[in-house]
Structures are given as structure tokens and as C-alpha cells.
Coordinates of N, CA, C and O in Angstrom, one line a residue:
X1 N 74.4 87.6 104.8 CA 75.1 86.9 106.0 C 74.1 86.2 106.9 O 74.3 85.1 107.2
X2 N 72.7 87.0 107.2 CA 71.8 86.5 108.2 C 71.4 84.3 107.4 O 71.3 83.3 108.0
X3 N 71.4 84.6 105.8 CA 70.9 83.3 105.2 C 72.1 82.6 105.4 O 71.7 81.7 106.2
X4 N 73.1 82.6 105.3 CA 74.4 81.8 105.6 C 74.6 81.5 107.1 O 75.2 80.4 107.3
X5 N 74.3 82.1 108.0 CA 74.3 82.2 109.3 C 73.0 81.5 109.8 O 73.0 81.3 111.0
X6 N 71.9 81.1 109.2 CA 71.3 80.2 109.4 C 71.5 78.8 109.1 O 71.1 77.9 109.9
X7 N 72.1 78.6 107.7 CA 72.4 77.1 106.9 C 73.3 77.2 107.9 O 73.0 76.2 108.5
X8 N 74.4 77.7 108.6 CA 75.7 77.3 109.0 C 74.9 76.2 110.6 O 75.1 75.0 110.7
X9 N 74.0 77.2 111.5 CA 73.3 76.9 112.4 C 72.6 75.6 112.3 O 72.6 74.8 113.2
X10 N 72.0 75.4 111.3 CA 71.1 74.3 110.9 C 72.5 73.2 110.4 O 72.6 72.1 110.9
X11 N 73.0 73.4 109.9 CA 74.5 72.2 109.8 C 74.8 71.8 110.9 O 74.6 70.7 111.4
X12 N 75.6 73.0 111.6 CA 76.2 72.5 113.0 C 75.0 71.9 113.9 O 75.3 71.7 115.1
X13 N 73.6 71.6 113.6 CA 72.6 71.5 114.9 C 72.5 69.6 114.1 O 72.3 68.6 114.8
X14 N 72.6 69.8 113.2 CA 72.8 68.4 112.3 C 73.9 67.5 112.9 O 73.9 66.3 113.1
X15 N 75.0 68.4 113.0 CA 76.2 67.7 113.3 C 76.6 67.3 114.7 O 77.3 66.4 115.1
X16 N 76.0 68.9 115.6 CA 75.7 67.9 116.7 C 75.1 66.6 117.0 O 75.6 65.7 117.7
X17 N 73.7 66.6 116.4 CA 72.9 65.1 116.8 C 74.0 64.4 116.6 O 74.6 63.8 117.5
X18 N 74.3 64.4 115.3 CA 75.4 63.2 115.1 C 76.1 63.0 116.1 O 76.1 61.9 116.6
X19 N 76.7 63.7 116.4 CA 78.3 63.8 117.5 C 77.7 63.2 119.0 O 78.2 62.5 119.9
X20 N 76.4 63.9 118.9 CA 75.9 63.1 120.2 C 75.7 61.3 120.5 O 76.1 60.6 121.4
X21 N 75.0 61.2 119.3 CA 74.8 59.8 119.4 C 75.8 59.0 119.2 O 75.8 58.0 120.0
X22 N 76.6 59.0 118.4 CA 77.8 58.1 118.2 C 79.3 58.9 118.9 O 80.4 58.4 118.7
X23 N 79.2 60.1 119.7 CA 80.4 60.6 120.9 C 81.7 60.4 119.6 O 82.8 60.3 120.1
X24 N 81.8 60.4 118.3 CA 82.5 61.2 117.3 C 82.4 61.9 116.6 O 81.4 62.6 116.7
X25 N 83.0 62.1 116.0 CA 83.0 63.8 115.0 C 82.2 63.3 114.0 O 82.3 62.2 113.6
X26 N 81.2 64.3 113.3 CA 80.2 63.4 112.1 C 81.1 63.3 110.8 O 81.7 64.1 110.2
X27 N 80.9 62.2 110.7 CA 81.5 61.6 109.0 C 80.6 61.0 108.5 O 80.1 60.0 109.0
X28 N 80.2 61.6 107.7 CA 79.1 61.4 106.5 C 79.6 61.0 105.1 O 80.5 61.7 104.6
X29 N 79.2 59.8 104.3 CA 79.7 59.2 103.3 C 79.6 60.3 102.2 O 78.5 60.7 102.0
X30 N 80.5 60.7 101.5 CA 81.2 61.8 100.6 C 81.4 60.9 99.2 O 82.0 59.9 99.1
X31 N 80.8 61.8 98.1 CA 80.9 61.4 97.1 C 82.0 61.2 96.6 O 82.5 62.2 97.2
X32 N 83.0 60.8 95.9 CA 84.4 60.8 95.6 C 84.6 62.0 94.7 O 85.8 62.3 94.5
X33 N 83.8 62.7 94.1 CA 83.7 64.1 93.6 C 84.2 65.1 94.8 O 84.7 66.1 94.5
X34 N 84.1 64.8 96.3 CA 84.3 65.7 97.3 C 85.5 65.8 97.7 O 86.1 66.7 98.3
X35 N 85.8 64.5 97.4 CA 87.7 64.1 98.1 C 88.2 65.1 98.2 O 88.6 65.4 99.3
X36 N 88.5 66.7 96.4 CA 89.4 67.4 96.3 C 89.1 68.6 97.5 O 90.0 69.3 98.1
X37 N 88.0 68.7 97.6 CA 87.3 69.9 98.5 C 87.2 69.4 100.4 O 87.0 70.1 101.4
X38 N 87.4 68.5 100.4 CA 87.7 68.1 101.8 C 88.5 68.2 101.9 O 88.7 68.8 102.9
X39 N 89.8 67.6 101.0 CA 91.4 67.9 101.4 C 91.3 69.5 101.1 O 91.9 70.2 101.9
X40 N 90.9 69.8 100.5 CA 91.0 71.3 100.6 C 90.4 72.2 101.8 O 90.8 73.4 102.1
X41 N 89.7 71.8 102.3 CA 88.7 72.2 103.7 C 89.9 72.0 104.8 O 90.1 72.9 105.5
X42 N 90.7 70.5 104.8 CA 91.6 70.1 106.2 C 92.6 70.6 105.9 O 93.4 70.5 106.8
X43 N 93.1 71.3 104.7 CA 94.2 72.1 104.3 C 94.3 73.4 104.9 O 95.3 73.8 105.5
X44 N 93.1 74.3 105.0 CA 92.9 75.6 105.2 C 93.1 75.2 107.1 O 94.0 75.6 107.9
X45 N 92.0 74.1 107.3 CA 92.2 74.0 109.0 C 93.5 73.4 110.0 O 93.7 73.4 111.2
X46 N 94.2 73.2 109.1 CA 95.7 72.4 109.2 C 96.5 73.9 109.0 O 97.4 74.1 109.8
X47 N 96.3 74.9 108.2 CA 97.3 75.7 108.4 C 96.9 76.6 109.4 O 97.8 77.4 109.8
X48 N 95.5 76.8 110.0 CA 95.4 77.9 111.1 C 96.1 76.9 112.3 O 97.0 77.4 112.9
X49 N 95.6 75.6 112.5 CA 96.3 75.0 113.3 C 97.5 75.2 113.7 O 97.8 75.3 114.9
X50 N 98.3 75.1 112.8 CA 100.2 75.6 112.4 C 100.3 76.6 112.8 O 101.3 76.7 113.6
X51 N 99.6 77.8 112.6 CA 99.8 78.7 113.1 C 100.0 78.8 114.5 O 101.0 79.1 115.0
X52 N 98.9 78.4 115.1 CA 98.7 78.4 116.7 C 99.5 78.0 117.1 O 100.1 78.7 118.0
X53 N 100.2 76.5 116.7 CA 101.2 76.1 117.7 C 102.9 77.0 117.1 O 103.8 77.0 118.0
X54 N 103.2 77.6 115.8 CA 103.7 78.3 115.9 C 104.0 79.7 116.6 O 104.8 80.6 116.4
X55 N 102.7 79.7 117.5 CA 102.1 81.4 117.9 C 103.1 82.2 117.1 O 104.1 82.9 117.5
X56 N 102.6 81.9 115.7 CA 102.9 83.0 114.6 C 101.4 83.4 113.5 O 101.3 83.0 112.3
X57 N 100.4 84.2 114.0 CA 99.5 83.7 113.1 C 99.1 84.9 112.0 O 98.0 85.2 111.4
X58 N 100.4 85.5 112.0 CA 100.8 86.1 110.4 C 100.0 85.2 109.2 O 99.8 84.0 109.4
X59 N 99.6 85.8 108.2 CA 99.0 85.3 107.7 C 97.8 84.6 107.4 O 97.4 84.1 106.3
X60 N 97.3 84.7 108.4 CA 96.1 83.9 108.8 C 94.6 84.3 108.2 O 93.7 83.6 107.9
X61 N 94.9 85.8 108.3 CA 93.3 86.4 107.8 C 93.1 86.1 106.4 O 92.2 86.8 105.9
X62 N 93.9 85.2 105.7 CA 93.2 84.8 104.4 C 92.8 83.9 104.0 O 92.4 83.6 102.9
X63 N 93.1 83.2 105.7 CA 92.2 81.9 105.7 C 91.1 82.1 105.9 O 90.5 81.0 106.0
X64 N 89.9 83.3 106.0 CA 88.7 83.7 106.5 C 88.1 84.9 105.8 O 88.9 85.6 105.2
X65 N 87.1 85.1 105.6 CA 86.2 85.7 104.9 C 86.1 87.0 105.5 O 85.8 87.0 106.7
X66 N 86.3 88.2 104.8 CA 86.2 89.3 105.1 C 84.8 89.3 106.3 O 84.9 89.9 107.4
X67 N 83.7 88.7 106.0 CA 82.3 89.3 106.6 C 82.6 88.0 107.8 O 81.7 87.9 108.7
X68 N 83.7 87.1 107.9 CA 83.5 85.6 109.0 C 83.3 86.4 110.3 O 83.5 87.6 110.6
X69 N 82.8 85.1 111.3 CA 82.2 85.7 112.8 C 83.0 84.1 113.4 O 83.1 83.0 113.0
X70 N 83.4 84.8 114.7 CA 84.5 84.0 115.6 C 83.5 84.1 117.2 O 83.2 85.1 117.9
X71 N 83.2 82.6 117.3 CA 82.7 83.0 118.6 C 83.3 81.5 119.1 O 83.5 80.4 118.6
X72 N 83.6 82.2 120.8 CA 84.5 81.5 121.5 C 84.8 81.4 123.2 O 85.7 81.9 123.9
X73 N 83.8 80.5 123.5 CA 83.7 79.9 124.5 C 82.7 81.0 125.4 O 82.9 81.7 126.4
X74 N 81.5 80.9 124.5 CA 80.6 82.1 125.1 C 80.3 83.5 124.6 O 79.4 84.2 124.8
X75 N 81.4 83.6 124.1 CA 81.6 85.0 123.6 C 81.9 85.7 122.2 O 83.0 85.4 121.7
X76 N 81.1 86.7 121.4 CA 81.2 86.6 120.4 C 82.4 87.6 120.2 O 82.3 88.8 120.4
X77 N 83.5 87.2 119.9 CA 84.6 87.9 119.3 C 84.6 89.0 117.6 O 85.6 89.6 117.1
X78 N 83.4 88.8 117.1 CA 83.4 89.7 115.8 C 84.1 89.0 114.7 O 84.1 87.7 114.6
X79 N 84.7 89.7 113.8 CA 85.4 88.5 112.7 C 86.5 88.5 112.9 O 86.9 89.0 113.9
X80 N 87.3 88.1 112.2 CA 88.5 87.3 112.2 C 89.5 88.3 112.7 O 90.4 88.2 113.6
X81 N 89.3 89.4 111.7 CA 90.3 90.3 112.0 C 90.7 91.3 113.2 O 91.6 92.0 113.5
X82 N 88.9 91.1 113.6 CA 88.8 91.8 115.2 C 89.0 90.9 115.7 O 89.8 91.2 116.6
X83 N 88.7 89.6 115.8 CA 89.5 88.6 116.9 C 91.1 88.7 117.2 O 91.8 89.0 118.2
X84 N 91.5 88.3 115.8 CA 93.2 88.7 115.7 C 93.9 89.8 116.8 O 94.9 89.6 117.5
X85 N 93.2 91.1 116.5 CA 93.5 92.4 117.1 C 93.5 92.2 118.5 O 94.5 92.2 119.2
X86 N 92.4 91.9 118.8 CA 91.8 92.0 120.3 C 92.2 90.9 121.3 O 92.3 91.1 122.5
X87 N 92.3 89.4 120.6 CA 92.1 88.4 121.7 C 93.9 87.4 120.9 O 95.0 87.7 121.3
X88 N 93.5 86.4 119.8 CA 94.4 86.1 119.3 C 95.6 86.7 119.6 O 96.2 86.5 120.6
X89 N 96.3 87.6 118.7 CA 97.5 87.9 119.0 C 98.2 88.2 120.2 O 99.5 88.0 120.3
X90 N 97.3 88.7 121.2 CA 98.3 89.2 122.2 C 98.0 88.2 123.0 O 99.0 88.1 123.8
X91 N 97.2 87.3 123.2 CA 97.2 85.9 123.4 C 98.1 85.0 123.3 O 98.6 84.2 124.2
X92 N 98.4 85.0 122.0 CA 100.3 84.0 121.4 C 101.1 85.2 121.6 O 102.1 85.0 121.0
X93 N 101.3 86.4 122.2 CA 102.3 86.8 122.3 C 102.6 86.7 124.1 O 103.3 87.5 124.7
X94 N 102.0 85.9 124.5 CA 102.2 85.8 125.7 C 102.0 83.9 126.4 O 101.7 83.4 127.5
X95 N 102.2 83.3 125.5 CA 102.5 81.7 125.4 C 104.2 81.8 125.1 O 104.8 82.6 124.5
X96 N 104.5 80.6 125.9 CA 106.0 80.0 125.3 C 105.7 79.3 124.6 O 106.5 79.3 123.6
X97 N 104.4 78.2 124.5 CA 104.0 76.8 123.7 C 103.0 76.5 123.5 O 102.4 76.3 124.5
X98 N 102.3 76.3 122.5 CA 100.9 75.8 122.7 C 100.8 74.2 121.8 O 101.0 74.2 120.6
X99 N 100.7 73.5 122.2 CA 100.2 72.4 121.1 C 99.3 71.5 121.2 O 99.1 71.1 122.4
X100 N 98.5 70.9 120.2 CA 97.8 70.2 119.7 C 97.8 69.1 120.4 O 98.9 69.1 121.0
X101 N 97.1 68.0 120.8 CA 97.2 66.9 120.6 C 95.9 66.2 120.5 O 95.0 66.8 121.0
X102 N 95.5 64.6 119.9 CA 94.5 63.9 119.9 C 93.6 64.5 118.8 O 92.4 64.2 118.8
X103 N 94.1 65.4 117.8 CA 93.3 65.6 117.0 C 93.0 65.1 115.6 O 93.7 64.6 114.7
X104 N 91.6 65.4 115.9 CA 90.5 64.5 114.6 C 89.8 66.0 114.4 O 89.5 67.0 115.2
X105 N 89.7 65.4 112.5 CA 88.5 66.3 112.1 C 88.1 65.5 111.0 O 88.6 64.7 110.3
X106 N 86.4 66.3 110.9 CA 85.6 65.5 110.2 C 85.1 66.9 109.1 O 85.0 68.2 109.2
X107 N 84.9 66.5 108.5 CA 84.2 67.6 107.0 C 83.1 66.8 106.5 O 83.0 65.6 106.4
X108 N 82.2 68.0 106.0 CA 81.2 67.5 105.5 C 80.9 68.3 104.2 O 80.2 69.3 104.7
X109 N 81.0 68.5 103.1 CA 81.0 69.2 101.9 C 78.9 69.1 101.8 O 78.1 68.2 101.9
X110 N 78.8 70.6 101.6 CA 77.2 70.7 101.2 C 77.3 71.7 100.1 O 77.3 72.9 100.4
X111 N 77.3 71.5 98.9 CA 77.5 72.8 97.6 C 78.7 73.3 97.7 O 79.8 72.7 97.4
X112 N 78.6 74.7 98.1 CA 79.8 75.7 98.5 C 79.8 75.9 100.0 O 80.4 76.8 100.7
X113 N 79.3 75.2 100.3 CA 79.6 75.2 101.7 C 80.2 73.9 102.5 O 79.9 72.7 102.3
X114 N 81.1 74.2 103.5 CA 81.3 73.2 104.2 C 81.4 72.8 105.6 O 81.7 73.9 106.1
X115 N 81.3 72.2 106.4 CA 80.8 71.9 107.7 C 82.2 71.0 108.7 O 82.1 69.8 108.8
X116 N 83.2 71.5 109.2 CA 84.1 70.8 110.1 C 84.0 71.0 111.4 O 83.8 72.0 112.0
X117 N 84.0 69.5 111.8 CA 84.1 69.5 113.4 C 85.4 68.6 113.8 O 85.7 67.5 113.4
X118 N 86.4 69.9 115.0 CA 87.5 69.1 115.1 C 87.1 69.4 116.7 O 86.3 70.2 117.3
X119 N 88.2 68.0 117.0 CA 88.0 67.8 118.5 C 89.5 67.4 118.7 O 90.1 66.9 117.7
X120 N 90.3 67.7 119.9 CA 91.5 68.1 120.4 C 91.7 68.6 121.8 O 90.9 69.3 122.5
X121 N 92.6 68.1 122.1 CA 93.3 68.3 123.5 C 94.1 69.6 123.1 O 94.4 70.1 122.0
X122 N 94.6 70.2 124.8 CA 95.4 71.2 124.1 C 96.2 71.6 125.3 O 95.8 71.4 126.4
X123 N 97.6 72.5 124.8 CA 98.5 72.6 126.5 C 99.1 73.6 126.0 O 99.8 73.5 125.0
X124 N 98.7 75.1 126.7 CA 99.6 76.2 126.7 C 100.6 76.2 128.0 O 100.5 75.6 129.0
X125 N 101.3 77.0 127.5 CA 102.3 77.5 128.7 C 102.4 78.6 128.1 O 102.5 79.1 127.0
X126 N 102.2 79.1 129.5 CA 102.6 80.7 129.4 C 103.9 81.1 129.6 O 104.7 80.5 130.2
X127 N 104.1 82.2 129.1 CA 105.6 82.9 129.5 C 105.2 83.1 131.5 O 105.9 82.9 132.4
X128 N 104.2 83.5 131.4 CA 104.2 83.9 133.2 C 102.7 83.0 133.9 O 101.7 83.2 133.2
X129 N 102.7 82.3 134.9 CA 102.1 81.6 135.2 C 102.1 80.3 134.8 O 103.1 79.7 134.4
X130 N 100.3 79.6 134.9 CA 99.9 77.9 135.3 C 100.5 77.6 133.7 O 100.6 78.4 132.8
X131 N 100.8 76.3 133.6 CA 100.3 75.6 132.3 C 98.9 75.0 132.5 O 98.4 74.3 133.4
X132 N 98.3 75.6 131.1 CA 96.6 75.1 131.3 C 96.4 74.2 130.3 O 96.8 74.5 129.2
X133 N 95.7 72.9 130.5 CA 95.4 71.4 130.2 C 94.0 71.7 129.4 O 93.2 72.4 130.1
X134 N 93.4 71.4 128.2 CA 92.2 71.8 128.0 C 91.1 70.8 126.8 O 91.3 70.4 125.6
X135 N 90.6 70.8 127.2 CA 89.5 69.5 125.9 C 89.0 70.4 124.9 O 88.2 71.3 125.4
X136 N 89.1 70.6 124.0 CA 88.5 71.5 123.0 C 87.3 70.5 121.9 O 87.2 69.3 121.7
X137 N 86.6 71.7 121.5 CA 85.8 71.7 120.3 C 85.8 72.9 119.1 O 86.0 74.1 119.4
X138 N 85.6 72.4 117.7 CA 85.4 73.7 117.2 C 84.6 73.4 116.1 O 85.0 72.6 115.2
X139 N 83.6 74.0 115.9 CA 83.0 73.5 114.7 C 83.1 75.0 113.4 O 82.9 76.2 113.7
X140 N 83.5 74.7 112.3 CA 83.1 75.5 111.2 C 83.0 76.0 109.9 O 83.2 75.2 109.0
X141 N 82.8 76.9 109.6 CA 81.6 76.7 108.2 C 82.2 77.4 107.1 O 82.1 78.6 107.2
X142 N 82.8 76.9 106.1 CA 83.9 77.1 105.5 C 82.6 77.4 104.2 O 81.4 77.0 104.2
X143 N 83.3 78.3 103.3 CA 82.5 78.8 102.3 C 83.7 78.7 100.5 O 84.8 79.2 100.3
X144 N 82.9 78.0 99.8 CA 83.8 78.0 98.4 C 84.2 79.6 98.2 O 83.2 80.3 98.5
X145 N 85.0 80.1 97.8 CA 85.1 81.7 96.8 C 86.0 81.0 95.8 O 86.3 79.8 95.7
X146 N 86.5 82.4 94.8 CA 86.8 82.1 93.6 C 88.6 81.9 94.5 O 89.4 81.5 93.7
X147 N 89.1 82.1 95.8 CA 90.6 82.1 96.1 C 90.4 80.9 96.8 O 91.5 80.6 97.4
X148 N 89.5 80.1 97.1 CA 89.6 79.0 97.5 C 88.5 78.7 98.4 O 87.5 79.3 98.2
X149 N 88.6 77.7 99.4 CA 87.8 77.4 100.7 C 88.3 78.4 101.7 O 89.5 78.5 101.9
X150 N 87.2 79.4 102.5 CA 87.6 79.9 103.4 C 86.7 80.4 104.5 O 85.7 81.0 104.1
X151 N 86.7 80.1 106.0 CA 86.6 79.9 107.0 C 85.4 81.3 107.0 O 85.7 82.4 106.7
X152 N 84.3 80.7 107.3 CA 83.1 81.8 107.3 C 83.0 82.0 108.9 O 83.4 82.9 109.7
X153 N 82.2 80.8 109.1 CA 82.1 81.3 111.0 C 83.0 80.3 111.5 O 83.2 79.4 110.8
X154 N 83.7 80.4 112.7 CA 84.4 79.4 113.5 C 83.3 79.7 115.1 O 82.6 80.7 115.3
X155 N 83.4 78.7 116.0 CA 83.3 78.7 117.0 C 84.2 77.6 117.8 O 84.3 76.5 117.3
X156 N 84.8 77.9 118.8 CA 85.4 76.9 119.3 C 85.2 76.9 121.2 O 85.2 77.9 122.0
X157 N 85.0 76.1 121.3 CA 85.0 75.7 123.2 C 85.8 75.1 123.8 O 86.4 74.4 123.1
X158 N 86.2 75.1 125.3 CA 87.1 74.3 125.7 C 86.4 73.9 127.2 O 85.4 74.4 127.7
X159 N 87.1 72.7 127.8 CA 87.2 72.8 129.2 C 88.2 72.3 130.1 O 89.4 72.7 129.8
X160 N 88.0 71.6 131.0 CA 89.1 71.0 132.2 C 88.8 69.7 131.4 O 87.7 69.2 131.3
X161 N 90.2 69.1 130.9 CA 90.0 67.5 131.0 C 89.1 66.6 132.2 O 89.0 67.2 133.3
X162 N 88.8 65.8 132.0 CA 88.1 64.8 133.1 C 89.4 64.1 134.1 O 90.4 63.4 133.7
X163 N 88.9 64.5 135.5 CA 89.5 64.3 136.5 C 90.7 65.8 136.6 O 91.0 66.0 137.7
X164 N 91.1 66.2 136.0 CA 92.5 67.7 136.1 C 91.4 68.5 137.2 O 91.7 69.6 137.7

């Protein structure tokens, strides 16, 4: 885990520069051998997505790697299925809506490993209280197995849109 947790580090520090200098998500020219594993990478990240805005996210932990690490907005949440437990679920069980909008993602295929950075707006409502307005980030590091592409580390951040 510590060697994967390094290459994931050293990708995302790659993909920042990128992101910095050109203020887009990094797209790097992909061999046409990669096409099937990219759409396979935005497949896995298009159904957690679904989930969220269905705050139904049944099913989800097989989008992620028994040993994956979830860290989120500062804080390390543990893996997927202690996130689910602890923060996730009772989280969507206390939204009326959450959805998406303005979203892009970028993949970058390295071996068996892969590298996405999505960027997105986003608008919960709660069953009680504010509606909150938010800029998000999420970069992460998807790993080949023999059941497919699946979600090793995630990290994701948010803030106040500019000027809210």
C-alpha cells in the first residue's frame, strides 16, 4: 500500500502542475490502446457520481478496493467502507437533493494504474436547513484488478464559489 500510495502522490503532484499552469484538468495525449480503459475509468467515476445525486449509494463499495483510503477536505476518512459507515451514508440520508453540475474529468492511464481529476460545482439541500453552493475537486487513483478498474485512493475538496 505504502508503494502505491507513493506513485498515486507523485501522479497527483504531476497533475497538479498541470492543472496549475493551464487552470484545466490534465489531459495528456493517450495512446488509442487506452481509449477502452479510460472509458472504463469514467464509467466506474460516472456511477459513484449517480449514486450521490441519487443519495442511494448502495452498491458502491465495489467501486473501491478493499485496502482504498478516502481523504476529504482535510481529513482522513479511512477506506471506503469506513467512510460509507461514518460520514457518506448518514450524510445522503439527510439531503433532499444533491446534484452535479459543470462537470469535467480528465484520466490519465499509467500501466494498471490510473489518475482522474474531476472538477464540479455542486448544490445540496438538506431535509433541515441552508442549501449549500460548493466548487469541488477530486482527484483519484484507480487501480486495474482482475473485476475491473477500481477506485484505490479518492480525495476530494470543496469551497464557497467566488463571490457566494
Amino acid at each position: 500500500m505504502l508503494i502505491t500510495t507513493i506513485i498515486a502522490a507523485a501522479l497527483a503532484t504531476q497533475a497538479a502542475a498541470e492543472q496549475h499552469t493551464t487552470h484545466a484538468p490534465p489531459v495528456g495525449a493517450q495512446p488509442a490502446s487506452n481509449n477502452a480503459d479510460e472509458n472504463a475509468v469514467r464509467a466506474v467515476l460516472a456511477r459513484y457520481k449517480s449514486a450521490i445525486e441519487r443519495l442511494d449509494a448502495t452498491g458502491t463499495e465495489g467501486l473501491f478496493t478493499e485496502d482504498s483510503a478516502v481523504f476529504e477536505t482535510g481529513g482522513v476518512e479511512g477506506t471506503y467502507k469506513e467512510y460509507l459507515a461514518h460520514h457518506l451514508a448518514p450524510e445522503l440520508a439527510a439531503f433532499r437533493a444533491f446534484a452535479f453540475s459543470d462537470y469535467k474529468v480528465a484520466v490519465r492511464i499509467e500501466g494498471d494504474l490510473a489518475l482522474a481529476t474531476e472538477t464540479y460545482n455542486y448544490r445540496i439541500d438538506p431535509k433541515v436547513g441552508e442549501v449549500a453552493m460548493r466548487k469541488g475537486v477530486a482527484t483519484s487513483v484507480l487501480t486495474r484488478t482482475e473485476d475491473g478498474w477500481k477506485i484505490l485512493v479518492m480525495h476530494g475538496s470543496a469551497r464557497n464559489p467566488k463571490g457566494a
